[in-house]
PDB file of C-alpha atoms and ligand atoms in Angstrom:
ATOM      1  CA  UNK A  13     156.142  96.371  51.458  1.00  0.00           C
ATOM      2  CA  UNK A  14     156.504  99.364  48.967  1.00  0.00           C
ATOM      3  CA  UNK A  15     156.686 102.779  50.494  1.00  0.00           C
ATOM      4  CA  UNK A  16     153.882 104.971  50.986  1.00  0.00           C
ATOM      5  CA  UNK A  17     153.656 107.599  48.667  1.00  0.00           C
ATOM      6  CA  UNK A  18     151.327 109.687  49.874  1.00  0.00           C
ATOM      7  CA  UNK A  19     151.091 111.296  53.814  1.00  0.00           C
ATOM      8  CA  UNK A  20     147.512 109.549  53.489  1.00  0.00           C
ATOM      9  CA  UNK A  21     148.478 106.530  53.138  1.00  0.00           C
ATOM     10  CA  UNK A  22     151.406 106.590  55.475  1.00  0.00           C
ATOM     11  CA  UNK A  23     148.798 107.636  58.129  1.00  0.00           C
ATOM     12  CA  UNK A  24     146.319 104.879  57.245  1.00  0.00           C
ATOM     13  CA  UNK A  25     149.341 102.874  57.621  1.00  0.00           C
ATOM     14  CA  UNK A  26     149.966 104.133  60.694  1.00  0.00           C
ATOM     15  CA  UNK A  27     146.755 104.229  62.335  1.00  0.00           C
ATOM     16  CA  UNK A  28     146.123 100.073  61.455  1.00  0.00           C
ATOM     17  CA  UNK A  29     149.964  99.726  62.964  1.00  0.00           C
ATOM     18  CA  UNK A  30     148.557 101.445  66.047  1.00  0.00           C
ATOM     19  CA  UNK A  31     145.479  99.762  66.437  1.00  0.00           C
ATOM     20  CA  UNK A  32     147.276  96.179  65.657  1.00  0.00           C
ATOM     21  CA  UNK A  33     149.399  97.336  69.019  1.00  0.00           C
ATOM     22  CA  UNK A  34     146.471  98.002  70.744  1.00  0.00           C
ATOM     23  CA  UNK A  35     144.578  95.024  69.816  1.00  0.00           C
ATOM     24  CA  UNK A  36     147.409  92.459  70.273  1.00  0.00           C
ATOM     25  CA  UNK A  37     149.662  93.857  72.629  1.00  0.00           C
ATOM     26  CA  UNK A  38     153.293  92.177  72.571  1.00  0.00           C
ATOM     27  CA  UNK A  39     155.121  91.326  75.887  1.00  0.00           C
ATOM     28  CA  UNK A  40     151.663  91.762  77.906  1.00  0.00           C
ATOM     29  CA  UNK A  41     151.505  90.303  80.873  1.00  0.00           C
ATOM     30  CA  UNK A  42     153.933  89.550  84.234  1.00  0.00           C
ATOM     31  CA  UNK A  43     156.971  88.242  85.035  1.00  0.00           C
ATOM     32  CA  UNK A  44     157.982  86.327  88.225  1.00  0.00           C
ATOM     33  CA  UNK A  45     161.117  87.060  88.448  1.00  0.00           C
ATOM     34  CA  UNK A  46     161.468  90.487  87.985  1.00  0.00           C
ATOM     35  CA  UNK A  47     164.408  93.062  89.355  1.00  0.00           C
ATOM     36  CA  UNK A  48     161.963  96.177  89.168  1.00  0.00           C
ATOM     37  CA  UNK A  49     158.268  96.646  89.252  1.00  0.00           C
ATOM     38  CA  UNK A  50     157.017 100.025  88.438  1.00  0.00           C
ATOM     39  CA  UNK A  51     153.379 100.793  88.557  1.00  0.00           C
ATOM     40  CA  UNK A  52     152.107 104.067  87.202  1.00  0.00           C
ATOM     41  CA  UNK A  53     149.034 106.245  86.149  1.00  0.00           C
ATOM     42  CA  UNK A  54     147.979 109.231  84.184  1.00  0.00           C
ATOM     43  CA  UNK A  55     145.189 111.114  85.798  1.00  0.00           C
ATOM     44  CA  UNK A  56     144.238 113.250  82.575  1.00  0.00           C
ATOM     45  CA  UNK A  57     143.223 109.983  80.602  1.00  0.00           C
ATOM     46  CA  UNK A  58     142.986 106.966  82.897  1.00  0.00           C
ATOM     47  CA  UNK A  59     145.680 104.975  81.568  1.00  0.00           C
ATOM     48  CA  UNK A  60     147.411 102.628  84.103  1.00  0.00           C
ATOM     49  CA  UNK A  61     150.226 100.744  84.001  1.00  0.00           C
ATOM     50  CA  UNK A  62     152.393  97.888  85.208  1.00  0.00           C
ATOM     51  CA  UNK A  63     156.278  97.615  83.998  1.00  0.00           C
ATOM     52  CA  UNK A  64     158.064  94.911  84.993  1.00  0.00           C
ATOM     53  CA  UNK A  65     161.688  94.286  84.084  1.00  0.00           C
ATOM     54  CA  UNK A  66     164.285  91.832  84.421  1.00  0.00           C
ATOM     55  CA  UNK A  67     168.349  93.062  83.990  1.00  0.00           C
ATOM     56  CA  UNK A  68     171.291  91.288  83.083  1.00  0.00           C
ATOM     57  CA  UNK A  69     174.187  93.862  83.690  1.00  0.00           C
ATOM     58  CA  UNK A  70     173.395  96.710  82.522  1.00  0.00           C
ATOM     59  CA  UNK A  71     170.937  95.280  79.676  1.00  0.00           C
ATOM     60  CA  UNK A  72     166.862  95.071  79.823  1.00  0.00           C
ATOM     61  CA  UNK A  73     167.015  91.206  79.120  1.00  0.00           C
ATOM     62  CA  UNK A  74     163.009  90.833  79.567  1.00  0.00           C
ATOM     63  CA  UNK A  75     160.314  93.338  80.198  1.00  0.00           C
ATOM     64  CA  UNK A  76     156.167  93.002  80.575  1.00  0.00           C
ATOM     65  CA  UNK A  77     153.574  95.407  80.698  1.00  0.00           C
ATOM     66  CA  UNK A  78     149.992  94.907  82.746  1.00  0.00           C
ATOM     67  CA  UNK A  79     147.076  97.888  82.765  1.00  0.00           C
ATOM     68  CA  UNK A  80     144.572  99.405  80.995  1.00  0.00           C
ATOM     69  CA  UNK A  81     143.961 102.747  79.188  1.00  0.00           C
ATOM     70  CA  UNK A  82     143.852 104.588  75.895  1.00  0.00           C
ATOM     71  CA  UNK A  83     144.891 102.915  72.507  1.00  0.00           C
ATOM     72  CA  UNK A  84     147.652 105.463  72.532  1.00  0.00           C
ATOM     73  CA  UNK A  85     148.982 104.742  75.616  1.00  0.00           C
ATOM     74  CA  UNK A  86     148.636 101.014  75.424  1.00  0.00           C
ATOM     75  CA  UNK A  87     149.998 100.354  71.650  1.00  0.00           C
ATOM     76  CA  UNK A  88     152.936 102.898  72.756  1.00  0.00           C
ATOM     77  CA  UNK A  89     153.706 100.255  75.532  1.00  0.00           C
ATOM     78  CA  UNK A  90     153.559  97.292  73.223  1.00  0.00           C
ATOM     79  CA  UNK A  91     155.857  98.700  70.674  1.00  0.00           C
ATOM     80  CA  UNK A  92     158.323 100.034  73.393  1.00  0.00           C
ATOM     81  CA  UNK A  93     158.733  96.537  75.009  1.00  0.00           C
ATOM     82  CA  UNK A  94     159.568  95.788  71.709  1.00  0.00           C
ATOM     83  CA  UNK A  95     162.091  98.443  70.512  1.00  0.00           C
ATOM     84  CA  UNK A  96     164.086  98.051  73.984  1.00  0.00           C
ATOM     85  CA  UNK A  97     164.350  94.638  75.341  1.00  0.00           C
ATOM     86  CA  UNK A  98     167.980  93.144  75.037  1.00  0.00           C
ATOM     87  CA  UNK A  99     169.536  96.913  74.562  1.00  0.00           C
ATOM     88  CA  UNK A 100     171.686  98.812  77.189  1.00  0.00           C
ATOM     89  CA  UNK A 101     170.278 101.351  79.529  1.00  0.00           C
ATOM     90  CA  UNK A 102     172.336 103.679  77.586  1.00  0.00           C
ATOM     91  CA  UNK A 103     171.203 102.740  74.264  1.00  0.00           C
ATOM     92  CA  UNK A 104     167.499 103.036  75.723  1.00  0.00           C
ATOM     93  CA  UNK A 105     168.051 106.667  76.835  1.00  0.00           C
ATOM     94  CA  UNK A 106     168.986 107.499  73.612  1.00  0.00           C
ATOM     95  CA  UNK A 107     165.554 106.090  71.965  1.00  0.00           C
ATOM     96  CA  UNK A 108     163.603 107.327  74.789  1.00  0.00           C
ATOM     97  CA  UNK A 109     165.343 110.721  74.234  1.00  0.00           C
ATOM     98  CA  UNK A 110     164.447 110.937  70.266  1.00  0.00           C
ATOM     99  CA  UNK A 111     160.966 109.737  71.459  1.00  0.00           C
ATOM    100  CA  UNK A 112     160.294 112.891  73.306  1.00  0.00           C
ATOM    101  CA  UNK A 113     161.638 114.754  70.376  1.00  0.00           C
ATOM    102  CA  UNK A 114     158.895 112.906  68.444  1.00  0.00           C
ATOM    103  CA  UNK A 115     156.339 113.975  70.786  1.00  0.00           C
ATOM    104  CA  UNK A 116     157.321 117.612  70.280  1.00  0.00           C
ATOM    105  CA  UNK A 117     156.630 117.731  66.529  1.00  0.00           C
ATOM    106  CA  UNK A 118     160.439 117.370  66.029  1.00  0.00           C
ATOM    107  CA  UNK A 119     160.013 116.271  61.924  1.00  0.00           C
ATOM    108  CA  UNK A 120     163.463 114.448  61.893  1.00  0.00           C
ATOM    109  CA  UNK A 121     162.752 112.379  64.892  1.00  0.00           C
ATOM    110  CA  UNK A 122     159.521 110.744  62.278  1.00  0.00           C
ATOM    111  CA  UNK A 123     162.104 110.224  60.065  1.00  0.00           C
ATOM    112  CA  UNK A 124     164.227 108.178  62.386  1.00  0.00           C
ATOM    113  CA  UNK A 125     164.878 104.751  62.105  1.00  0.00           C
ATOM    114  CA  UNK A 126     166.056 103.839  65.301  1.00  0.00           C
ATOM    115  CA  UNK A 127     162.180 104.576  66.525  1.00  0.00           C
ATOM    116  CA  UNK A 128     160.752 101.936  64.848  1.00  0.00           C
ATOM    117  CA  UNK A 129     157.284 101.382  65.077  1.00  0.00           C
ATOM    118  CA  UNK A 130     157.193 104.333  67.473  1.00  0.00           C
ATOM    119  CA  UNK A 131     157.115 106.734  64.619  1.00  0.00           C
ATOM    120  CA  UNK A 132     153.670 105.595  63.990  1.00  0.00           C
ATOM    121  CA  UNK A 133     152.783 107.919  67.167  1.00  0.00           C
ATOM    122  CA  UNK A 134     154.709 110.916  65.547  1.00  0.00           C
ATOM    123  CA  UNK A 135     150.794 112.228  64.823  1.00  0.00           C
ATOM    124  CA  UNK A 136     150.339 112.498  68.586  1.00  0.00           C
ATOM    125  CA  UNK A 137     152.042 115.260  68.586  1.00  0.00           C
ATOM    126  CA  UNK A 138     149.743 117.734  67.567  1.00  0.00           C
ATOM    127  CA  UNK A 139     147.138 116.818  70.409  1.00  0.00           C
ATOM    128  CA  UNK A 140     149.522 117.723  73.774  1.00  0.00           C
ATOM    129  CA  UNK A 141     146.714 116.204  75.885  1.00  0.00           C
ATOM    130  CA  UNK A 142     147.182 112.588  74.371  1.00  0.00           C
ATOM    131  CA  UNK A 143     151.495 113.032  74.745  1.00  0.00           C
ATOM    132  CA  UNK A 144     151.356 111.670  78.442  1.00  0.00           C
ATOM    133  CA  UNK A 145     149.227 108.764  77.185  1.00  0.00           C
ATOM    134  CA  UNK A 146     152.481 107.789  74.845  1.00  0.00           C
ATOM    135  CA  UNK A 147     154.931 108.789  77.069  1.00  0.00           C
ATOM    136  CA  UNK A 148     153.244 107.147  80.279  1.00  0.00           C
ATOM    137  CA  UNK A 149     155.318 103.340  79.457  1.00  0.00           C
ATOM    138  CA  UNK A 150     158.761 105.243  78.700  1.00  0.00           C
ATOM    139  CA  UNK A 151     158.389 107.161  82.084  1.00  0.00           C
ATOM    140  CA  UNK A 152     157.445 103.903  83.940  1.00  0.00           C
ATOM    141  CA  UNK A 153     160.833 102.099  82.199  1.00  0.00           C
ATOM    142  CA  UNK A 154     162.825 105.378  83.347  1.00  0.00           C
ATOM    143  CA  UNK A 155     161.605 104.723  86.790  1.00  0.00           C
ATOM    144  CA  UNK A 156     162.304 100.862  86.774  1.00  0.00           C
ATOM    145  CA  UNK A 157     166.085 102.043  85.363  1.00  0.00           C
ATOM    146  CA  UNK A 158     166.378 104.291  87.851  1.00  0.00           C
ATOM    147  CA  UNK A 159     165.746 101.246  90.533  1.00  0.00           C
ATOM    148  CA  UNK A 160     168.447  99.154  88.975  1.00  0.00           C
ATOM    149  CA  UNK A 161     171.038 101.682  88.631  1.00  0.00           C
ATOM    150  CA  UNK A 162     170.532 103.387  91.804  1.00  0.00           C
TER     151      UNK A 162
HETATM  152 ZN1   ZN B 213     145.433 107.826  77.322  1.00  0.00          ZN
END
């Protein structure tokens, strides 16, 4: 695919990535055997969800996602199970870190490739009220970390 020329177009593009997330969410579902189960909500919008993780040393080796909400908050879970499973917790820090810069209008987070599909999101950041609704999956996978770590 060519890239888009035009800021138009890369939000069209952007907004279809988004709803494709939302629509057919990857890694959805549960996992028997999992090392950490975090379950958690956000009161402003509704969104709930269910993070479930398994770790091989310090690696995510497999991760799920259950719950309902938002297309925001959903599509940003679907593309994070994506972007982290089989990296390090430390690697994961480090995307979740540029994430939040994303979600503060930081311009050279959009431009960074390490965020993957997340950068389709970058728009939430002018609308504060919908940045828990993205950030909702990275703080349940910071919790399940957390578990696993100690
Ligand atoms: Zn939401």
């Amino acid at each position: 695919m060519s890239r888009p020329e035009t800021s138009a177009e890369l939000s069209a593009l952007y907004q279809e990535l988004i709803l494709d997330h939302y629509r057919r969410p990857r890694n959805k579902g549960t996992l028997e055997n999992a090392d950490a189960s975090v379950e958690m909500k956000n009161p402003l919008c509704g969104d709930e969800i269910c993070l479930q993780v398994v770790f091989e040393g310090a690696s995510v080796c497999d991760l799920r996602f259950a719950g309902r909400g938002c297309s925001i908050s959903q599509a940003s879970a679907s593309m994070m199970t994506q972007l982290v499973k089989g990296k390090s917790a430390e690697e994961i820090e480090a995307i979740r870190s540029r994430f939040r810069d994303l979600m503060l209008g930081d311009p050279s987070a959009a431009d960074d490739k390490a965020l993957g599909s997340l950068r389709a999101l970058s728009g939430v950041a002018r609308f504060p009220a919908r940045v828990k609704c993205a950030l909702l999956a990275w703080n349940a996978l910071e919790t399940a970390l957390a578990e696993r770590t100690g």
